[in-house]
Amino acid sequence: MMAFTPAIPVSLRSVALLLLLHAASALAGLAQTLADQEPQEQLEAQCAALLGSGVVPDGQEFYRALTIGTRAECSLTFYAGLRYRLAFSVSQPDVAVVYTLYDNDRKVLFESRGYGNPAWWDFRFDATSTCTLSLSLVSRGRPVAGVRYAMLRVGFCPPTRKDTL
């Protein structure tokens, strides 16, 4: 004879519980998305303040979630004869951005460690160049755990008459 297993009746209570769990999961995901957007907006404002009124954002920006010791890289293009500013901001004051700018041959052009990891740096290129920027986060004192957000924005100073002479 064949064994018969009766279907387990699904109660309305079970269905309601499953729907409630699904809704809670969706809300948690939405809350995380909103939490991720908030640091980005704050960092954009901080970078804009560091660029200042005389510097025009050139559209190159980099936003990343990092932990202490994790390294990230991005490629940047700089045009000949313009003065540029790199502006960095982080989501928490307990960390600093450490950055190194390399040319195409991985020759170091600038290391922030030698200058106290400034939040911005100005420079000029004599020739149009594509460079690699490597950045990581370091603790400012006590040990730090967890994710922090870092942003880089690039801007340039429009040439003046003095620059063209």
mmCIF file of C-alpha atoms in Angstrom:
data_model
loop_
_atom_site.group_PDB
_atom_site.id
_atom_site.type_symbol
_atom_site.label_atom_id
_atom_site.label_comp_id
_atom_site.label_asym_id
_atom_site.label_seq_id
_atom_site.Cartn_x
_atom_site.Cartn_y
_atom_site.Cartn_z
ATOM 1 C CA MET A 1 0.000 0.000 0.000
ATOM 2 C CA MET A 2 1.159 3.527 -0.724
ATOM 3 C CA ALA A 3 1.849 5.887 2.166
ATOM 4 C CA PHE A 4 -0.097 9.062 2.188
ATOM 5 C CA THR A 5 1.166 12.252 3.817
ATOM 6 C CA PRO A 6 -1.573 14.755 4.331
ATOM 7 C CA ALA A 7 -0.845 18.327 3.243
ATOM 8 C CA ILE A 8 -0.031 20.611 6.116
ATOM 9 C CA PRO A 9 -2.717 23.215 6.291
ATOM 10 C CA VAL A 10 -1.322 26.721 5.980
ATOM 11 C CA SER A 11 -2.937 28.977 8.468
ATOM 12 C CA LEU A 12 -3.619 32.605 7.870
ATOM 13 C CA ARG A 13 -1.307 33.327 10.785
ATOM 14 C CA SER A 14 1.635 31.603 8.997
ATOM 15 C CA VAL A 15 1.022 33.550 5.798
ATOM 16 C CA ALA A 16 0.824 36.822 7.721
ATOM 17 C CA LEU A 17 4.093 36.016 9.514
ATOM 18 C CA LEU A 18 5.863 35.285 6.213
ATOM 19 C CA LEU A 19 4.581 38.528 4.687
ATOM 20 C CA LEU A 20 5.673 40.462 7.767
ATOM 21 C CA LEU A 21 9.186 38.972 7.612
ATOM 22 C CA HIS A 22 9.430 39.762 3.901
ATOM 23 C CA ALA A 23 8.325 43.370 4.494
ATOM 24 C CA ALA A 24 10.817 43.771 7.362
ATOM 25 C CA SER A 25 13.621 42.502 5.130
ATOM 26 C CA ALA A 26 12.664 44.936 2.356
ATOM 27 C CA LEU A 27 12.552 47.850 4.819
ATOM 28 C CA ALA A 28 15.977 46.920 6.197
ATOM 29 C CA GLY A 29 17.388 47.002 2.662
ATOM 30 C CA LEU A 30 15.802 50.385 2.012
ATOM 31 C CA ALA A 31 17.168 51.738 5.299
ATOM 32 C CA GLN A 32 20.687 50.600 4.335
ATOM 33 C CA THR A 33 20.365 52.252 0.914
ATOM 34 C CA LEU A 34 19.299 55.519 2.540
ATOM 35 C CA ALA A 35 22.120 55.233 5.095
ATOM 36 C CA ASP A 36 24.623 54.804 2.246
ATOM 37 C CA GLN A 37 23.254 57.881 0.424
ATOM 38 C CA GLU A 38 23.532 60.121 3.471
ATOM 39 C CA PRO A 39 27.324 59.793 3.805
ATOM 40 C CA GLN A 40 27.723 60.395 0.061
ATOM 41 C CA GLU A 41 25.777 63.658 0.239
ATOM 42 C CA GLN A 42 27.790 64.777 3.283
ATOM 43 C CA LEU A 43 31.070 63.881 1.583
ATOM 44 C CA GLU A 44 30.066 65.731 -1.597
ATOM 45 C CA ALA A 45 29.438 68.859 0.483
ATOM 46 C CA GLN A 46 32.780 68.475 2.305
ATOM 47 C CA CYS A 47 34.656 68.030 -0.983
ATOM 48 C CA ALA A 48 32.897 71.049 -2.513
ATOM 49 C CA ALA A 49 34.013 73.155 0.463
ATOM 50 C CA LEU A 50 37.599 71.898 0.068
ATOM 51 C CA LEU A 51 37.594 72.694 -3.649
ATOM 52 C CA GLY A 52 36.575 76.260 -2.869
ATOM 53 C CA SER A 53 34.954 78.883 -5.065
ATOM 54 C CA GLY A 54 37.898 79.379 -7.440
ATOM 55 C CA VAL A 55 38.112 75.708 -8.416
ATOM 56 C CA VAL A 56 35.800 74.164 -11.029
ATOM 57 C CA PRO A 57 34.857 70.485 -10.513
ATOM 58 C CA ASP A 58 35.921 68.601 -13.648
ATOM 59 C CA GLY A 59 33.527 65.671 -13.183
ATOM 60 C CA GLN A 60 36.107 63.177 -11.967
ATOM 61 C CA GLU A 61 35.056 61.789 -8.613
ATOM 62 C CA PHE A 62 35.455 58.567 -6.709
ATOM 63 C CA TYR A 63 33.270 57.274 -3.861
ATOM 64 C CA ARG A 64 34.005 54.033 -2.052
ATOM 65 C CA ALA A 65 33.223 52.160 1.154
ATOM 66 C CA LEU A 66 36.508 51.058 2.727
ATOM 67 C CA THR A 67 37.808 49.457 5.882
ATOM 68 C CA ILE A 68 41.125 50.331 7.494
ATOM 69 C CA GLY A 69 43.951 48.864 5.425
ATOM 70 C CA THR A 70 41.856 48.221 2.303
ATOM 71 C CA ARG A 71 43.262 49.875 -0.812
ATOM 72 C CA ALA A 72 41.270 51.187 -3.782
ATOM 73 C CA GLU A 73 42.473 52.667 -7.068
ATOM 74 C CA CYS A 74 41.036 54.887 -9.758
ATOM 75 C CA SER A 75 42.284 56.304 -13.035
ATOM 76 C CA LEU A 76 42.364 60.084 -13.494
ATOM 77 C CA THR A 77 43.173 62.272 -16.497
ATOM 78 C CA PHE A 78 44.901 65.635 -16.145
ATOM 79 C CA TYR A 79 45.361 68.095 -19.008
ATOM 80 C CA ALA A 80 48.527 70.064 -19.715
ATOM 81 C CA GLY A 81 48.913 73.522 -18.246
ATOM 82 C CA LEU A 82 46.016 73.416 -15.783
ATOM 83 C CA ARG A 83 46.313 73.664 -12.012
ATOM 84 C CA TYR A 84 44.348 70.874 -10.341
ATOM 85 C CA ARG A 85 43.106 70.223 -6.831
ATOM 86 C CA LEU A 86 42.367 66.802 -5.372
ATOM 87 C CA ALA A 87 39.888 67.067 -2.479
ATOM 88 C CA PHE A 88 39.303 64.126 -0.121
ATOM 89 C CA SER A 89 36.694 63.600 2.557
ATOM 90 C CA VAL A 90 35.803 60.719 4.862
ATOM 91 C CA SER A 91 32.583 59.869 6.665
ATOM 92 C CA GLN A 92 34.126 59.777 10.146
ATOM 93 C CA PRO A 93 36.744 62.014 11.788
ATOM 94 C CA ASP A 94 38.540 58.995 13.302
ATOM 95 C CA VAL A 95 40.239 58.140 9.982
ATOM 96 C CA ALA A 96 42.349 59.882 7.349
ATOM 97 C CA VAL A 97 42.760 59.206 3.643
ATOM 98 C CA VAL A 98 46.258 58.175 2.588
ATOM 99 C CA TYR A 99 46.807 58.579 -1.135
ATOM 100 C CA THR A 100 49.513 58.087 -3.730
ATOM 101 C CA LEU A 101 49.456 59.367 -7.306
ATOM 102 C CA TYR A 102 51.318 57.276 -9.904
ATOM 103 C CA ASP A 103 52.148 57.907 -13.547
ATOM 104 C CA ASN A 104 51.583 55.258 -16.255
ATOM 105 C CA ASP A 105 54.860 53.519 -15.334
ATOM 106 C CA ARG A 106 53.807 53.334 -11.634
ATOM 107 C CA LYS A 107 56.401 55.962 -10.747
ATOM 108 C CA VAL A 108 55.277 57.815 -7.605
ATOM 109 C CA LEU A 109 54.375 61.430 -8.359
ATOM 110 C CA PHE A 110 53.042 62.299 -4.903
ATOM 111 C CA GLU A 111 52.547 60.537 -1.558
ATOM 112 C CA SER A 112 50.330 62.152 1.048
ATOM 113 C CA ARG A 113 52.089 60.424 3.962
ATOM 114 C CA GLY A 114 55.084 62.710 3.544
ATOM 115 C CA TYR A 115 52.852 65.756 4.028
ATOM 116 C CA GLY A 116 50.591 64.662 6.898
ATOM 117 C CA ASN A 117 47.817 63.265 4.659
ATOM 118 C CA PRO A 118 46.269 66.627 3.731
ATOM 119 C CA ALA A 119 42.587 66.697 2.786
ATOM 120 C CA TRP A 120 43.468 68.514 -0.456
ATOM 121 C CA TRP A 121 46.467 68.942 -2.718
ATOM 122 C CA ASP A 122 47.149 71.339 -5.619
ATOM 123 C CA PHE A 123 49.412 70.542 -8.554
ATOM 124 C CA ARG A 124 50.017 71.237 -12.250
ATOM 125 C CA PHE A 125 50.933 68.961 -15.142
ATOM 126 C CA ASP A 126 53.172 70.082 -18.023
ATOM 127 C CA ALA A 127 51.761 67.386 -20.324
ATOM 128 C CA THR A 128 48.372 65.706 -20.524
ATOM 129 C CA SER A 129 48.596 62.585 -18.366
ATOM 130 C CA THR A 130 46.479 59.678 -17.230
ATOM 131 C CA CYS A 131 47.465 58.673 -13.716
ATOM 132 C CA THR A 132 46.470 56.104 -11.131
ATOM 133 C CA LEU A 133 45.426 57.256 -7.688
ATOM 134 C CA SER A 134 45.683 54.692 -4.909
ATOM 135 C CA LEU A 135 43.964 55.438 -1.620
ATOM 136 C CA SER A 136 43.368 53.775 1.712
ATOM 137 C CA LEU A 137 42.185 54.736 5.174
ATOM 138 C CA VAL A 138 44.299 54.915 8.323
ATOM 139 C CA SER A 139 43.240 55.394 11.913
ATOM 140 C CA ARG A 140 43.937 58.732 13.590
ATOM 141 C CA GLY A 141 45.025 57.247 16.892
ATOM 142 C CA ARG A 142 42.906 54.560 18.504
ATOM 143 C CA PRO A 143 42.059 51.364 16.594
ATOM 144 C CA VAL A 144 39.038 51.635 14.311
ATOM 145 C CA ALA A 145 36.824 48.850 12.981
ATOM 146 C CA GLY A 146 34.053 48.849 10.429
ATOM 147 C CA VAL A 147 33.343 50.513 7.132
ATOM 148 C CA ARG A 148 34.015 54.171 6.427
ATOM 149 C CA TYR A 149 33.189 56.038 3.238
ATOM 150 C CA ALA A 150 35.753 58.040 1.308
ATOM 151 C CA MET A 151 35.278 60.460 -1.552
ATOM 152 C CA LEU A 152 37.642 62.159 -3.967
ATOM 153 C CA ARG A 153 36.662 65.050 -6.206
ATOM 154 C CA VAL A 154 38.937 66.623 -8.780
ATOM 155 C CA GLY A 155 38.746 70.258 -9.778
ATOM 156 C CA PHE A 156 40.821 72.681 -11.810
ATOM 157 C CA CYS A 157 41.540 76.376 -11.671
ATOM 158 C CA PRO A 158 40.585 78.131 -14.907
ATOM 159 C CA PRO A 159 43.672 79.591 -16.582
ATOM 160 C CA THR A 160 44.329 83.266 -15.957
ATOM 161 C CA ARG A 161 46.124 85.713 -18.208
ATOM 162 C CA LYS A 162 49.228 85.208 -16.068
ATOM 163 C CA ASP A 163 49.060 81.447 -16.794
ATOM 164 C CA THR A 164 49.060 82.025 -20.553
ATOM 165 C CA LEU A 165 52.024 84.430 -20.614
#
